[in-house]
Tab-separated table of C-alpha atoms and ligand atoms in Angstrom:
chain	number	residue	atom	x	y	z
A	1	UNK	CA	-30.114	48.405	-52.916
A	2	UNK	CA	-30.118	45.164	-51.253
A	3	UNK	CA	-27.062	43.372	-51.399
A	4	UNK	CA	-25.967	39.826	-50.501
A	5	UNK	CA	-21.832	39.435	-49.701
A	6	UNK	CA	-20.565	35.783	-49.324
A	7	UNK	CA	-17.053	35.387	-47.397
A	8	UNK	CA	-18.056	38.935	-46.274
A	9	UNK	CA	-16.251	38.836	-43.262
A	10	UNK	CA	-13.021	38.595	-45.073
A	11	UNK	CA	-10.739	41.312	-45.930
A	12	UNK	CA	-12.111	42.249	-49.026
A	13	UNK	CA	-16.008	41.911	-48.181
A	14	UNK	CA	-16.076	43.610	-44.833
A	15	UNK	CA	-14.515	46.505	-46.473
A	16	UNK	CA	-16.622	46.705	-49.317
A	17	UNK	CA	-19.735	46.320	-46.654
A	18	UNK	CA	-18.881	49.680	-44.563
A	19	UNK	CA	-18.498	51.457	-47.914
A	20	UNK	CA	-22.012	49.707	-49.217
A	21	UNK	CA	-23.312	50.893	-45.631
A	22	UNK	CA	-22.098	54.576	-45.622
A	23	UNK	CA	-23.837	54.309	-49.436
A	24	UNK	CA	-27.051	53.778	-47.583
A	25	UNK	CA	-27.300	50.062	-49.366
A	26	UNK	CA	-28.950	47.300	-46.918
A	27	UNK	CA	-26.174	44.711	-46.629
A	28	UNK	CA	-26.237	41.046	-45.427
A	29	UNK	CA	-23.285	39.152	-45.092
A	30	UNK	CA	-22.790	35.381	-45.435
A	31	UNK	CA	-19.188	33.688	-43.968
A	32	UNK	CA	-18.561	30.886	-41.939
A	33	UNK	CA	-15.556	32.471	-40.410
A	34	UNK	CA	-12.416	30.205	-41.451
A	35	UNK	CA	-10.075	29.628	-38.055
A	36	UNK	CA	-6.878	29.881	-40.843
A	37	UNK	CA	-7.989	33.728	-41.572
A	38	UNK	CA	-9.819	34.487	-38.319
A	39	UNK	CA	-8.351	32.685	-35.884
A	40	UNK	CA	-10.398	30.625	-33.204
A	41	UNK	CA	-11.946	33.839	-31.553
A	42	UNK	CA	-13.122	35.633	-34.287
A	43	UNK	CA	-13.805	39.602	-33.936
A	44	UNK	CA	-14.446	41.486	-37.109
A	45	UNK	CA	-15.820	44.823	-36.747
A	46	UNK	CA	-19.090	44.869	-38.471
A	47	UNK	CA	-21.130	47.798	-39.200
A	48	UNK	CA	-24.360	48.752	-37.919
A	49	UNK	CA	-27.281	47.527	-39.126
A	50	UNK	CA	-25.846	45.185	-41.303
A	51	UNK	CA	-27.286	41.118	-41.236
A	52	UNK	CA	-24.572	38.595	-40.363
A	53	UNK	CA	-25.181	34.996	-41.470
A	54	UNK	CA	-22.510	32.594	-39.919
A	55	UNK	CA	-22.776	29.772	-42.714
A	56	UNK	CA	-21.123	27.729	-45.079
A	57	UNK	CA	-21.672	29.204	-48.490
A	58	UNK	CA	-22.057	25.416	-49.375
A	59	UNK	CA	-25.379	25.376	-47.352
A	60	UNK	CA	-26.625	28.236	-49.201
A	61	UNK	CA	-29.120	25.949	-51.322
A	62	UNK	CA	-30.785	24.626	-47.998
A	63	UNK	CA	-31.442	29.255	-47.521
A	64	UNK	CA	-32.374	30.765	-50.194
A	65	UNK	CA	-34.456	33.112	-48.783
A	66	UNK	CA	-31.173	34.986	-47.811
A	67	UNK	CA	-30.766	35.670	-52.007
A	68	UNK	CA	-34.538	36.283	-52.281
A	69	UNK	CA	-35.435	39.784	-54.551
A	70	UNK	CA	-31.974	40.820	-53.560
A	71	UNK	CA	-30.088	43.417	-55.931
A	72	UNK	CA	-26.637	42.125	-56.334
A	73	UNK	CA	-24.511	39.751	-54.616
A	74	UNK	CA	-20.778	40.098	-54.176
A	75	UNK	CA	-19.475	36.343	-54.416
A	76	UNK	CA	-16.078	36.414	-52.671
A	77	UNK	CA	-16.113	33.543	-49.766
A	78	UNK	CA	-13.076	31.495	-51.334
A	79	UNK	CA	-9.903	29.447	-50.082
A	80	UNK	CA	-7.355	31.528	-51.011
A	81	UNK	CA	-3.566	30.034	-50.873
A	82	UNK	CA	-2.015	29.372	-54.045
A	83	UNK	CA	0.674	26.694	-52.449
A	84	UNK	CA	-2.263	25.386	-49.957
A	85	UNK	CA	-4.152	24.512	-52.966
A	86	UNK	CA	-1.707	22.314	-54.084
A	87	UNK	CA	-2.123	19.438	-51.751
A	88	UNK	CA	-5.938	20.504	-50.078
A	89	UNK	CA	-6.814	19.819	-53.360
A	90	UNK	CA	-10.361	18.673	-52.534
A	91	UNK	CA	-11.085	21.205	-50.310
A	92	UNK	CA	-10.284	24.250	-52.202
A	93	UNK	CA	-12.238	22.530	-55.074
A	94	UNK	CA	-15.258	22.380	-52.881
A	95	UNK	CA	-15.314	25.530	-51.003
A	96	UNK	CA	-14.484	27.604	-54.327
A	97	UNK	CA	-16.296	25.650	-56.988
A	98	UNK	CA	-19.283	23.340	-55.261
A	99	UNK	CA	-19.522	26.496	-53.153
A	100	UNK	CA	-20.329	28.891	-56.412
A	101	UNK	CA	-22.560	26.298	-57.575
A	102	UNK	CA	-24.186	26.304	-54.325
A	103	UNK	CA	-25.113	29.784	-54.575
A	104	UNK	CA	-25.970	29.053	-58.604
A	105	UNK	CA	-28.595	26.495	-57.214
A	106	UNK	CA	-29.468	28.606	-54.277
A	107	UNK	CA	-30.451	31.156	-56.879
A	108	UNK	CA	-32.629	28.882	-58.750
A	109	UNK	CA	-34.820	28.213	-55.919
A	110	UNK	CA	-35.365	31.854	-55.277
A	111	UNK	CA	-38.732	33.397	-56.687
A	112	UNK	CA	-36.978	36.784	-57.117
A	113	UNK	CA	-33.774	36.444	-58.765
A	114	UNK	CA	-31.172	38.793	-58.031
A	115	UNK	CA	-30.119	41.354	-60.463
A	116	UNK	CA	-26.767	40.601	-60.461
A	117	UNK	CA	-24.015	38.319	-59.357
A	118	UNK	CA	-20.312	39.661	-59.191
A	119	UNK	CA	-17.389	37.497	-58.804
A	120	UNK	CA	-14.492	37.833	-57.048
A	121	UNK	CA	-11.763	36.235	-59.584
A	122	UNK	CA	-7.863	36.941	-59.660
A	123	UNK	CA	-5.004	36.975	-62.070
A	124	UNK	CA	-4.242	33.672	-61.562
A	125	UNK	CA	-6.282	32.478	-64.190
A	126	UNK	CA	-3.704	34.383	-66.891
A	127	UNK	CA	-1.045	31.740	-65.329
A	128	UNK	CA	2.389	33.088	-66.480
A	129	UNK	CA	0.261	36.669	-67.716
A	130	UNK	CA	1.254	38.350	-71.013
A	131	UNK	CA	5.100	38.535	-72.492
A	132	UNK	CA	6.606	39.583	-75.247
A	133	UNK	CA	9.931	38.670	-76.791
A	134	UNK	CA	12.799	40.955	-77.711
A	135	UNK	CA	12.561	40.114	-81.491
A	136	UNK	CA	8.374	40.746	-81.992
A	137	UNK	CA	7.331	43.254	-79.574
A	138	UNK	CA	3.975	43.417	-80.806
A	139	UNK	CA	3.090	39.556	-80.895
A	140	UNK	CA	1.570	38.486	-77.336
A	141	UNK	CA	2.997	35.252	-75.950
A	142	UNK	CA	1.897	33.134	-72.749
A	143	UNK	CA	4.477	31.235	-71.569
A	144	UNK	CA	3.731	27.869	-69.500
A	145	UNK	CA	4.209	27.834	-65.913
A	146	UNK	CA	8.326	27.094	-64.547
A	147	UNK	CA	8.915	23.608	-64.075
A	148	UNK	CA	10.379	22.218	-60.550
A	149	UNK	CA	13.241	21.357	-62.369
A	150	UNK	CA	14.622	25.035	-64.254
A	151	UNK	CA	13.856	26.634	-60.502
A	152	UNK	CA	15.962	24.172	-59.003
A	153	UNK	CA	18.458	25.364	-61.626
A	154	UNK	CA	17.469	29.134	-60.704
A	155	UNK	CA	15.668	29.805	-64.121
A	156	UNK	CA	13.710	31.919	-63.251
A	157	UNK	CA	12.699	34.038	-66.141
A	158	UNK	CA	10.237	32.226	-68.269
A	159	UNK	CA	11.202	31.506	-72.138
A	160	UNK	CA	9.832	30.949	-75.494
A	161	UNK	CA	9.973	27.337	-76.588
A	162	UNK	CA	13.442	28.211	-78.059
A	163	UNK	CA	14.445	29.603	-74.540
A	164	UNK	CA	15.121	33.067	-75.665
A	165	UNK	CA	14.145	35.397	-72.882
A	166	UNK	CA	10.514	37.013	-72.092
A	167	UNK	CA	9.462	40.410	-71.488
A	168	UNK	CA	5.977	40.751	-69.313
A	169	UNK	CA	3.640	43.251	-70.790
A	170	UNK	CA	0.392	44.700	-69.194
A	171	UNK	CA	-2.289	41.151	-69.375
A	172	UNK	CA	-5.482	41.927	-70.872
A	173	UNK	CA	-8.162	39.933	-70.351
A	174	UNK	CA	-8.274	38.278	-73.581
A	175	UNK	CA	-5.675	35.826	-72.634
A	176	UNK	CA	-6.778	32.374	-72.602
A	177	UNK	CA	-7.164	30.798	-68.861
A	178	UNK	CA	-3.299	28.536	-68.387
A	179	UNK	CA	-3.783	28.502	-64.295
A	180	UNK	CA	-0.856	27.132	-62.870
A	181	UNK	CA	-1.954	26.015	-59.644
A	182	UNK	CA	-5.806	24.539	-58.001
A	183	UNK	CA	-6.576	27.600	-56.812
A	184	UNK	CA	-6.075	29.245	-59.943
A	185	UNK	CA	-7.535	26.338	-61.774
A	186	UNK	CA	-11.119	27.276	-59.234
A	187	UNK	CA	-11.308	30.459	-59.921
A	188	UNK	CA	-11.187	29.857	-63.940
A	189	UNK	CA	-14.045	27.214	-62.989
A	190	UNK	CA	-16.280	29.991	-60.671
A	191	UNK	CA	-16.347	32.303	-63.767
A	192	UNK	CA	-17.236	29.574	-66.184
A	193	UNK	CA	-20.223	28.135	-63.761
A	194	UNK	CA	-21.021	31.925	-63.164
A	195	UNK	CA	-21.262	32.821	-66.898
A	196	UNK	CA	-22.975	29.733	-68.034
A	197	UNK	CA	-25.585	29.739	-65.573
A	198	UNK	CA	-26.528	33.508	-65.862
A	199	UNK	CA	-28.379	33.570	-68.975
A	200	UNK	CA	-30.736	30.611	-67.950
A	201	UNK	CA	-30.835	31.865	-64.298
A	202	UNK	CA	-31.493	35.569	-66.098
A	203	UNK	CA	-29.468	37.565	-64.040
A	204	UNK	CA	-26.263	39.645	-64.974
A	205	UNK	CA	-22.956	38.380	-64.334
A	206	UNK	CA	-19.957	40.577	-63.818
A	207	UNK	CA	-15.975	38.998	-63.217
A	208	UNK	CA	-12.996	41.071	-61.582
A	209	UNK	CA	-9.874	39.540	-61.574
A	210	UNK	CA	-8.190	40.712	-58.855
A	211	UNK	CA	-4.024	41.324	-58.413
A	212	UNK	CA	-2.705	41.452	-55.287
A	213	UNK	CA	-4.931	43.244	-53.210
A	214	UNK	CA	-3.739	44.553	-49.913
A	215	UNK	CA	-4.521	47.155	-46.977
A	216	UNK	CA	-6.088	47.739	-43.818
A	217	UNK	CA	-7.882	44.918	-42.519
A	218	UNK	CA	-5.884	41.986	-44.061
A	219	UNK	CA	-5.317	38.758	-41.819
A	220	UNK	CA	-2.311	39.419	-40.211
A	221	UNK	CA	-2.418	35.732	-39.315
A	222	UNK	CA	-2.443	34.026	-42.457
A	223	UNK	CA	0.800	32.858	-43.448
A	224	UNK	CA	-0.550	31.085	-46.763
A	225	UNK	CA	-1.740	34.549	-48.722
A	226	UNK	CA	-0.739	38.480	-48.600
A	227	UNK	CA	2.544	39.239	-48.629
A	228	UNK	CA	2.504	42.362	-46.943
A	229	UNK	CA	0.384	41.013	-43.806
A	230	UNK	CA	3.045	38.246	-43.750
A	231	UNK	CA	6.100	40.718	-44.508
A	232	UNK	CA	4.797	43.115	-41.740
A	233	UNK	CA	3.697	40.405	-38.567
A	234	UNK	CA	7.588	39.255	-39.054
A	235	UNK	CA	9.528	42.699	-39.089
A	236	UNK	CA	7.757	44.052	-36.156
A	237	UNK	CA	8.672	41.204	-34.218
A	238	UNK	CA	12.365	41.831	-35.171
A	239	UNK	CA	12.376	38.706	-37.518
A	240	UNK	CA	13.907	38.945	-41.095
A	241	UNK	CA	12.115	38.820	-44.461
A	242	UNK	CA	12.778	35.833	-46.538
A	243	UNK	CA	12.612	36.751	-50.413
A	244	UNK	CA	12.181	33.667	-52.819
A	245	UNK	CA	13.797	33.291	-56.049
A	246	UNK	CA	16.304	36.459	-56.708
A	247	UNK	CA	14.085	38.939	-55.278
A	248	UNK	CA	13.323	40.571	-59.143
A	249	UNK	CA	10.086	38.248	-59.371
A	250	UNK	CA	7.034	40.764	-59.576
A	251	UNK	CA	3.370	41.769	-58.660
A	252	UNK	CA	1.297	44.476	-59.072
A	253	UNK	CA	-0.082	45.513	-55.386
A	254	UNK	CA	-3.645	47.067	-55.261
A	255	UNK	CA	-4.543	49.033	-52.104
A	256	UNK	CA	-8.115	47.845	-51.303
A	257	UNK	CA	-9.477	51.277	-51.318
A	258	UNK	CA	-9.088	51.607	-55.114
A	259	UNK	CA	-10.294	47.890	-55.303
A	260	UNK	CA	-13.614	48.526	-53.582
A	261	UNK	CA	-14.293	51.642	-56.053
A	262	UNK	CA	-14.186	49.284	-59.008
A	263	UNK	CA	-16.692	46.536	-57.371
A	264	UNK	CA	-19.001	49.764	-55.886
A	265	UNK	CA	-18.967	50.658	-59.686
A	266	UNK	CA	-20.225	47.571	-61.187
A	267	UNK	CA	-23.292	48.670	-59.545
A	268	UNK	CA	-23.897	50.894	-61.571
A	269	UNK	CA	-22.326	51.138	-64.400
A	270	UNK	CA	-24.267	49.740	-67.823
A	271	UNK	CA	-21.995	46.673	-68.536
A	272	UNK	CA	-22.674	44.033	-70.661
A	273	UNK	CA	-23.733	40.592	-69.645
A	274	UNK	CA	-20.743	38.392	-68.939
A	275	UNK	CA	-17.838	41.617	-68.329
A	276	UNK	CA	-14.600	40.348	-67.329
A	277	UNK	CA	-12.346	43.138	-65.882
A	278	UNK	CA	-8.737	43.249	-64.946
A	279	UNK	CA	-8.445	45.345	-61.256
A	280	UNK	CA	-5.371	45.968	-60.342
A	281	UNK	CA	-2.794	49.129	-60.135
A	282	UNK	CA	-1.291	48.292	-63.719
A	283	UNK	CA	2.578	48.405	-62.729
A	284	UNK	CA	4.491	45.908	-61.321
A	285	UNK	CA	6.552	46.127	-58.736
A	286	UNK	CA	9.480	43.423	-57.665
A	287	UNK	CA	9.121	41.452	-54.305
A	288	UNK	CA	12.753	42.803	-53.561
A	289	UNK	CA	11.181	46.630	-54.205
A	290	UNK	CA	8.420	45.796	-51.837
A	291	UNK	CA	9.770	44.672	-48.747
A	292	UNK	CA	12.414	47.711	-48.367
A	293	UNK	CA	9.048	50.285	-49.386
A	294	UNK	CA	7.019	48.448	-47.020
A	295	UNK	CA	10.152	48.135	-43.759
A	296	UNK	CA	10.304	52.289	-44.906
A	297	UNK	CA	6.332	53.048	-44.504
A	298	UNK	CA	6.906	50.424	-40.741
A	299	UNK	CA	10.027	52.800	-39.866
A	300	UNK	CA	11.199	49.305	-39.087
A	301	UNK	CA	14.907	48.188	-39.490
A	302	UNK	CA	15.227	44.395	-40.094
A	303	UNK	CA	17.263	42.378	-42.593
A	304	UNK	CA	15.736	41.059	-46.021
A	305	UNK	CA	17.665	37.793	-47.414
A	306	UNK	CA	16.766	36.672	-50.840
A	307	UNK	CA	16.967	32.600	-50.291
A	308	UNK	CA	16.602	31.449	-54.016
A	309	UNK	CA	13.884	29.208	-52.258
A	310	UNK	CA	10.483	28.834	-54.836
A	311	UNK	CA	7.319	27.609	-54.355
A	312	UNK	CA	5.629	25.417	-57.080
A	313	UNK	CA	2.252	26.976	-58.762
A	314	UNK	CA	3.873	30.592	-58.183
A	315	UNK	CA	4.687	32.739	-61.225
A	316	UNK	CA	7.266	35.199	-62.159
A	317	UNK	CA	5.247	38.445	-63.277
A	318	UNK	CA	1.775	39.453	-63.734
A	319	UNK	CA	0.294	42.783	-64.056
A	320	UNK	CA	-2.994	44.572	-64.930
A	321	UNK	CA	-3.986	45.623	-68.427
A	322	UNK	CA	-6.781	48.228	-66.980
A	323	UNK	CA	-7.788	49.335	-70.735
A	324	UNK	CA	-11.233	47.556	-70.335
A	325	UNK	CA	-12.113	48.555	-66.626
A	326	UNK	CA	-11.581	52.089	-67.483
A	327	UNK	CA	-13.697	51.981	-70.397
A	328	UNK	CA	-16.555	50.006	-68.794
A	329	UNK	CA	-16.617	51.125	-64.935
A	330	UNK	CA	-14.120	54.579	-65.041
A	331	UNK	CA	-11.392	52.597	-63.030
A	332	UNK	CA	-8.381	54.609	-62.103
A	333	UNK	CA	-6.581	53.475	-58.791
A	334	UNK	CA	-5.765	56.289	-57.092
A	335	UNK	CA	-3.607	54.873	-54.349
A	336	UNK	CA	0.108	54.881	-55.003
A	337	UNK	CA	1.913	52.403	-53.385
A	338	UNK	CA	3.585	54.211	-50.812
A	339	UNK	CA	0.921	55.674	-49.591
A	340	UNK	CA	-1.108	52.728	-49.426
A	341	UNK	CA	2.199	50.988	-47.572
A	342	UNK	CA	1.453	53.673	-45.201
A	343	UNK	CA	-2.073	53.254	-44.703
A	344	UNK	CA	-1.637	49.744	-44.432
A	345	UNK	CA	1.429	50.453	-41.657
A	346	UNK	CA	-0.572	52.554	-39.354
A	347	UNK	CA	-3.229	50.726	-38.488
A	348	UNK	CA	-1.366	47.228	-38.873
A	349	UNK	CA	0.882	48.497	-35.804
A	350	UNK	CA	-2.074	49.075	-33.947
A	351	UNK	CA	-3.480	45.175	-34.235
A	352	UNK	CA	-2.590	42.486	-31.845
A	353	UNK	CA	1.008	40.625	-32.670
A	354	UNK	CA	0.514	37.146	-33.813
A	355	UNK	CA	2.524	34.318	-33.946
A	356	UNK	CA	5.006	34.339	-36.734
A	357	UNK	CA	4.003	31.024	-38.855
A	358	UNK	CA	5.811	31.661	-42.534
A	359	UNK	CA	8.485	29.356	-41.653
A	360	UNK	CA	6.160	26.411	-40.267
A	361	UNK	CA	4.078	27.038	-43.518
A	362	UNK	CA	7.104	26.762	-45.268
A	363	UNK	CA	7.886	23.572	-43.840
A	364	UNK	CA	5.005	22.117	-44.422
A	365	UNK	CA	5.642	23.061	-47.952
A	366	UNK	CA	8.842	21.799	-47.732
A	367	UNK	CA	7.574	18.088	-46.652
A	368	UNK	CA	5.218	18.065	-49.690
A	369	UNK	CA	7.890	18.545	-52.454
A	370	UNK	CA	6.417	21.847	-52.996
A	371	UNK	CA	9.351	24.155	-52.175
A	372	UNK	CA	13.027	23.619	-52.251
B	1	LIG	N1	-6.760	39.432	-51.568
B	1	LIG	C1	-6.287	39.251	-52.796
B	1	LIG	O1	-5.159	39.641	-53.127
B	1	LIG	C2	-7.139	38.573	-53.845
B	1	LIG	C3	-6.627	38.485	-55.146
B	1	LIG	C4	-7.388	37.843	-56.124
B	1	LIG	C5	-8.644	37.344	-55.808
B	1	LIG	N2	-9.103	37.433	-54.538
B	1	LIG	C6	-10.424	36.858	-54.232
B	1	LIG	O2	-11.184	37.766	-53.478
B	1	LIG	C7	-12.029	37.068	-52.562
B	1	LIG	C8	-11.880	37.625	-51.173
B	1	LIG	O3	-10.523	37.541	-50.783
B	1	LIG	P1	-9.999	38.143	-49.413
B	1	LIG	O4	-8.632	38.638	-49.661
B	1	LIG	O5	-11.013	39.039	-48.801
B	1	LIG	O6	-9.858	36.788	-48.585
B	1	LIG	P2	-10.170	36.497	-47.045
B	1	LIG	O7	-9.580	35.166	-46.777
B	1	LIG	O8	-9.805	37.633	-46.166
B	1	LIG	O9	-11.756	36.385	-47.043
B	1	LIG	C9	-12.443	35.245	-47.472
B	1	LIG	C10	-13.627	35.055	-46.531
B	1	LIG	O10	-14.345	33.908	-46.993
B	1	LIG	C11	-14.717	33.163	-45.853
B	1	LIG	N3	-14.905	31.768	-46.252
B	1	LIG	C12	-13.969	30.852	-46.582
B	1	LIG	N4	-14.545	29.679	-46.854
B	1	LIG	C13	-15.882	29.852	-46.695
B	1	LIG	C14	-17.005	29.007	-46.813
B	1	LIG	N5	-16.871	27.718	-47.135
B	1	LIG	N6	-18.233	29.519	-46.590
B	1	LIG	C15	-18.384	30.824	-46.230
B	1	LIG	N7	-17.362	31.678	-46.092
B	1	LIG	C16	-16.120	31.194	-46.317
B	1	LIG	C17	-13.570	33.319	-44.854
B	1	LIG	O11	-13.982	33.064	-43.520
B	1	LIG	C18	-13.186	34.771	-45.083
B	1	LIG	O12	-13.882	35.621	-44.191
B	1	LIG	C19	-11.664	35.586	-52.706
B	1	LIG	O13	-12.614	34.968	-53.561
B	1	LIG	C20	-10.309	35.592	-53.385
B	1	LIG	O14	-10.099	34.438	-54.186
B	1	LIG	C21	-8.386	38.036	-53.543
């Protein structure tokens, strides 16, 4: 197949383009390599034979003829930071959502549509996720993101509207879009321009949203997004791990090896027009639980300090229902956790050290009201 990744220089796409290679797929890559992931010298190791385009996905429309006939594209070039978002407002609005219609538009121009166009969404569309409480178990609730004001008071749990304690269950993809920060609110707007243009534009459109995706090859220079990456650059370098809120908040952490089978399988697989899957290992595991599996994969020996420090637009729980990806692409993640930690260890000790810049990030943060 011929196949067309955007942001596929990033963590996610340059993955999925040695496994699309080894496949024997002809893969082009489009990125515009971001100095926040990258850094200012950029060196990704690409694989052989495979097309590099070093461009804004928002220039797309002016180059079609990169999307011409093509089989699938993999749509993941993004802003990612959930905090970022909240005060680069317009420009995570522009790279995520004028940059998907961009593409969209791109698209129309081409003679030869391609087949299909798969989207690289996340959980953060669910908001809060899926809870229960203690007295209806069965009865799905969606509680609305934590206010400044009941973290301030260390709430963290969310509550009904009677402020009974929650329980989070497994989120399937049913629940209605409640994003709690811009980031989240441009990924719910990628998969609505996605779907809505796909019927006139007559290709077929497929949606993962992602957890927290992490592994071998993540920017270890990022201090905005991947907790790991930003756990690990600060332990080997001696420093401590900060843990917000009371350590219990959780996530459910999918090694990118189990993440690229499920987008290698959309391929494939006969799925309706439209599909919206959940990818993700379907457990959670607390922040607290993390850091002391990840410091024991490292065999390193620092301190972790929960600081009761928050960040605005970040929720308490969220975790894969995978009912739907099994049924429609076979998904079962076959990384555990510690062995992904592991994975994700060993060659992380082998990269360069970089500049520890959580607790600048955080101060920027700080100065904008959006952490305490
Ligand atoms: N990693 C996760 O945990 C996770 C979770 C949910 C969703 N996602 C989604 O998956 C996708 C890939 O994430 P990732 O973890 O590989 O991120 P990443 O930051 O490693 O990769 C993103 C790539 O997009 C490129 N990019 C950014 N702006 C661009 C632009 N304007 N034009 C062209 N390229 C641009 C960057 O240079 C980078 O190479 C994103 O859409 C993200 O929202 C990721």
């Amino acid at each position: 197949m011929r196949i067309v990744i955007t942001g596929g220089m990033g963590f996610i796409g340059i993955t999925l383009a040695r496994r699309l290679v080894a496949d024997g797929h002809d893969v082009a890559l489009l990125d515009n390599l971001t100095v926040q992931i990258h850094g200012e010298l950029p060196w990704v190791d690409v694989p052989e034979g495979v097309t590099i385009h070093r461009m804004d996905v928002r220039q797309l429309t002016d180059h079609p003829e990169i999307l011409e006939g093509v089989d699938a594209v993999f749509h993941l070039a993004a802003e990612t930071g959930t905090a970022q978002s909240m005060y680069r407002i317009a420009e995570y609005v522009s790279v995520n959502e004028l940059g998907t219609a961009t593409l969209l538009q791109a698209i129309a121009k081409c003679t030869v549509k391609p087949r299909q166009v798969i989207l690289a969404s996340s959980r953060s569309v669910y908001g809060e996720g899926a809870y229960v409480s203690e007295s209806n178990p069965e009865h799905i609730l969606q509680p609305a993101p934590r206010t400044k004001e009941q973290m301030l008071k260390g709430i963290w749990e969310p509550t009904d509207n009677r402020g009974a304690n929650l329980k989070a269950v497994a989120t399937p993809e049913s629940l209605a879009f409640a994003p709690g920060s811009v980031y989240a609110a441009t990924k719910a707007s990628q998969e609505l321009l996605l779907n809505s243009a796909a019927l006139a534009l007559g290709f077929r459109s497929t949606i993962f949203r992602f957890q927290n995706v992490y592994g071998e090859g993540q920017s270890l220079q990022n201090p905005y997004t991947g907790i790991i990456s930003i756990f690990f650059n600060r332990a080997r370098q001696g420093r401590d791990i900060p843990i917000y809120e009371d350590g219990l908040e959780s996530r459910d952490f999918i090694h990118i090896s189990d993440i690229v089978d499920g987008l290698v399988a959309s391929l494939e697989a006969d799925l309706p027009p439209g599909a919206v899957m959940n990818l993700g290992a379907g457990e959670p595991t607390s922040v607290k639980d993390l850091a002391s599996a990840l410091l024991n994969a490292a065999g390193l020996d620092v301190a972790t300090r929960v600081t009761g420090q928050f960040r605005v637009g970040d929720i308490r729980h969220c975790y894969a229902d995978l009912a739907r990806a099994r049924a429609l692409i076979g998904f079962q993640p076959k990384i555990s956790l510690a062995a992904g930690l592991k994975r994700f260890c060993d060659w992380a000790a082998g990269q360069p050290i970089h500049v520890d810049k959580l607790d600048s990030a955080t101060e920027e943060l700080r100065k904008k009201g959006l952490t305490n």
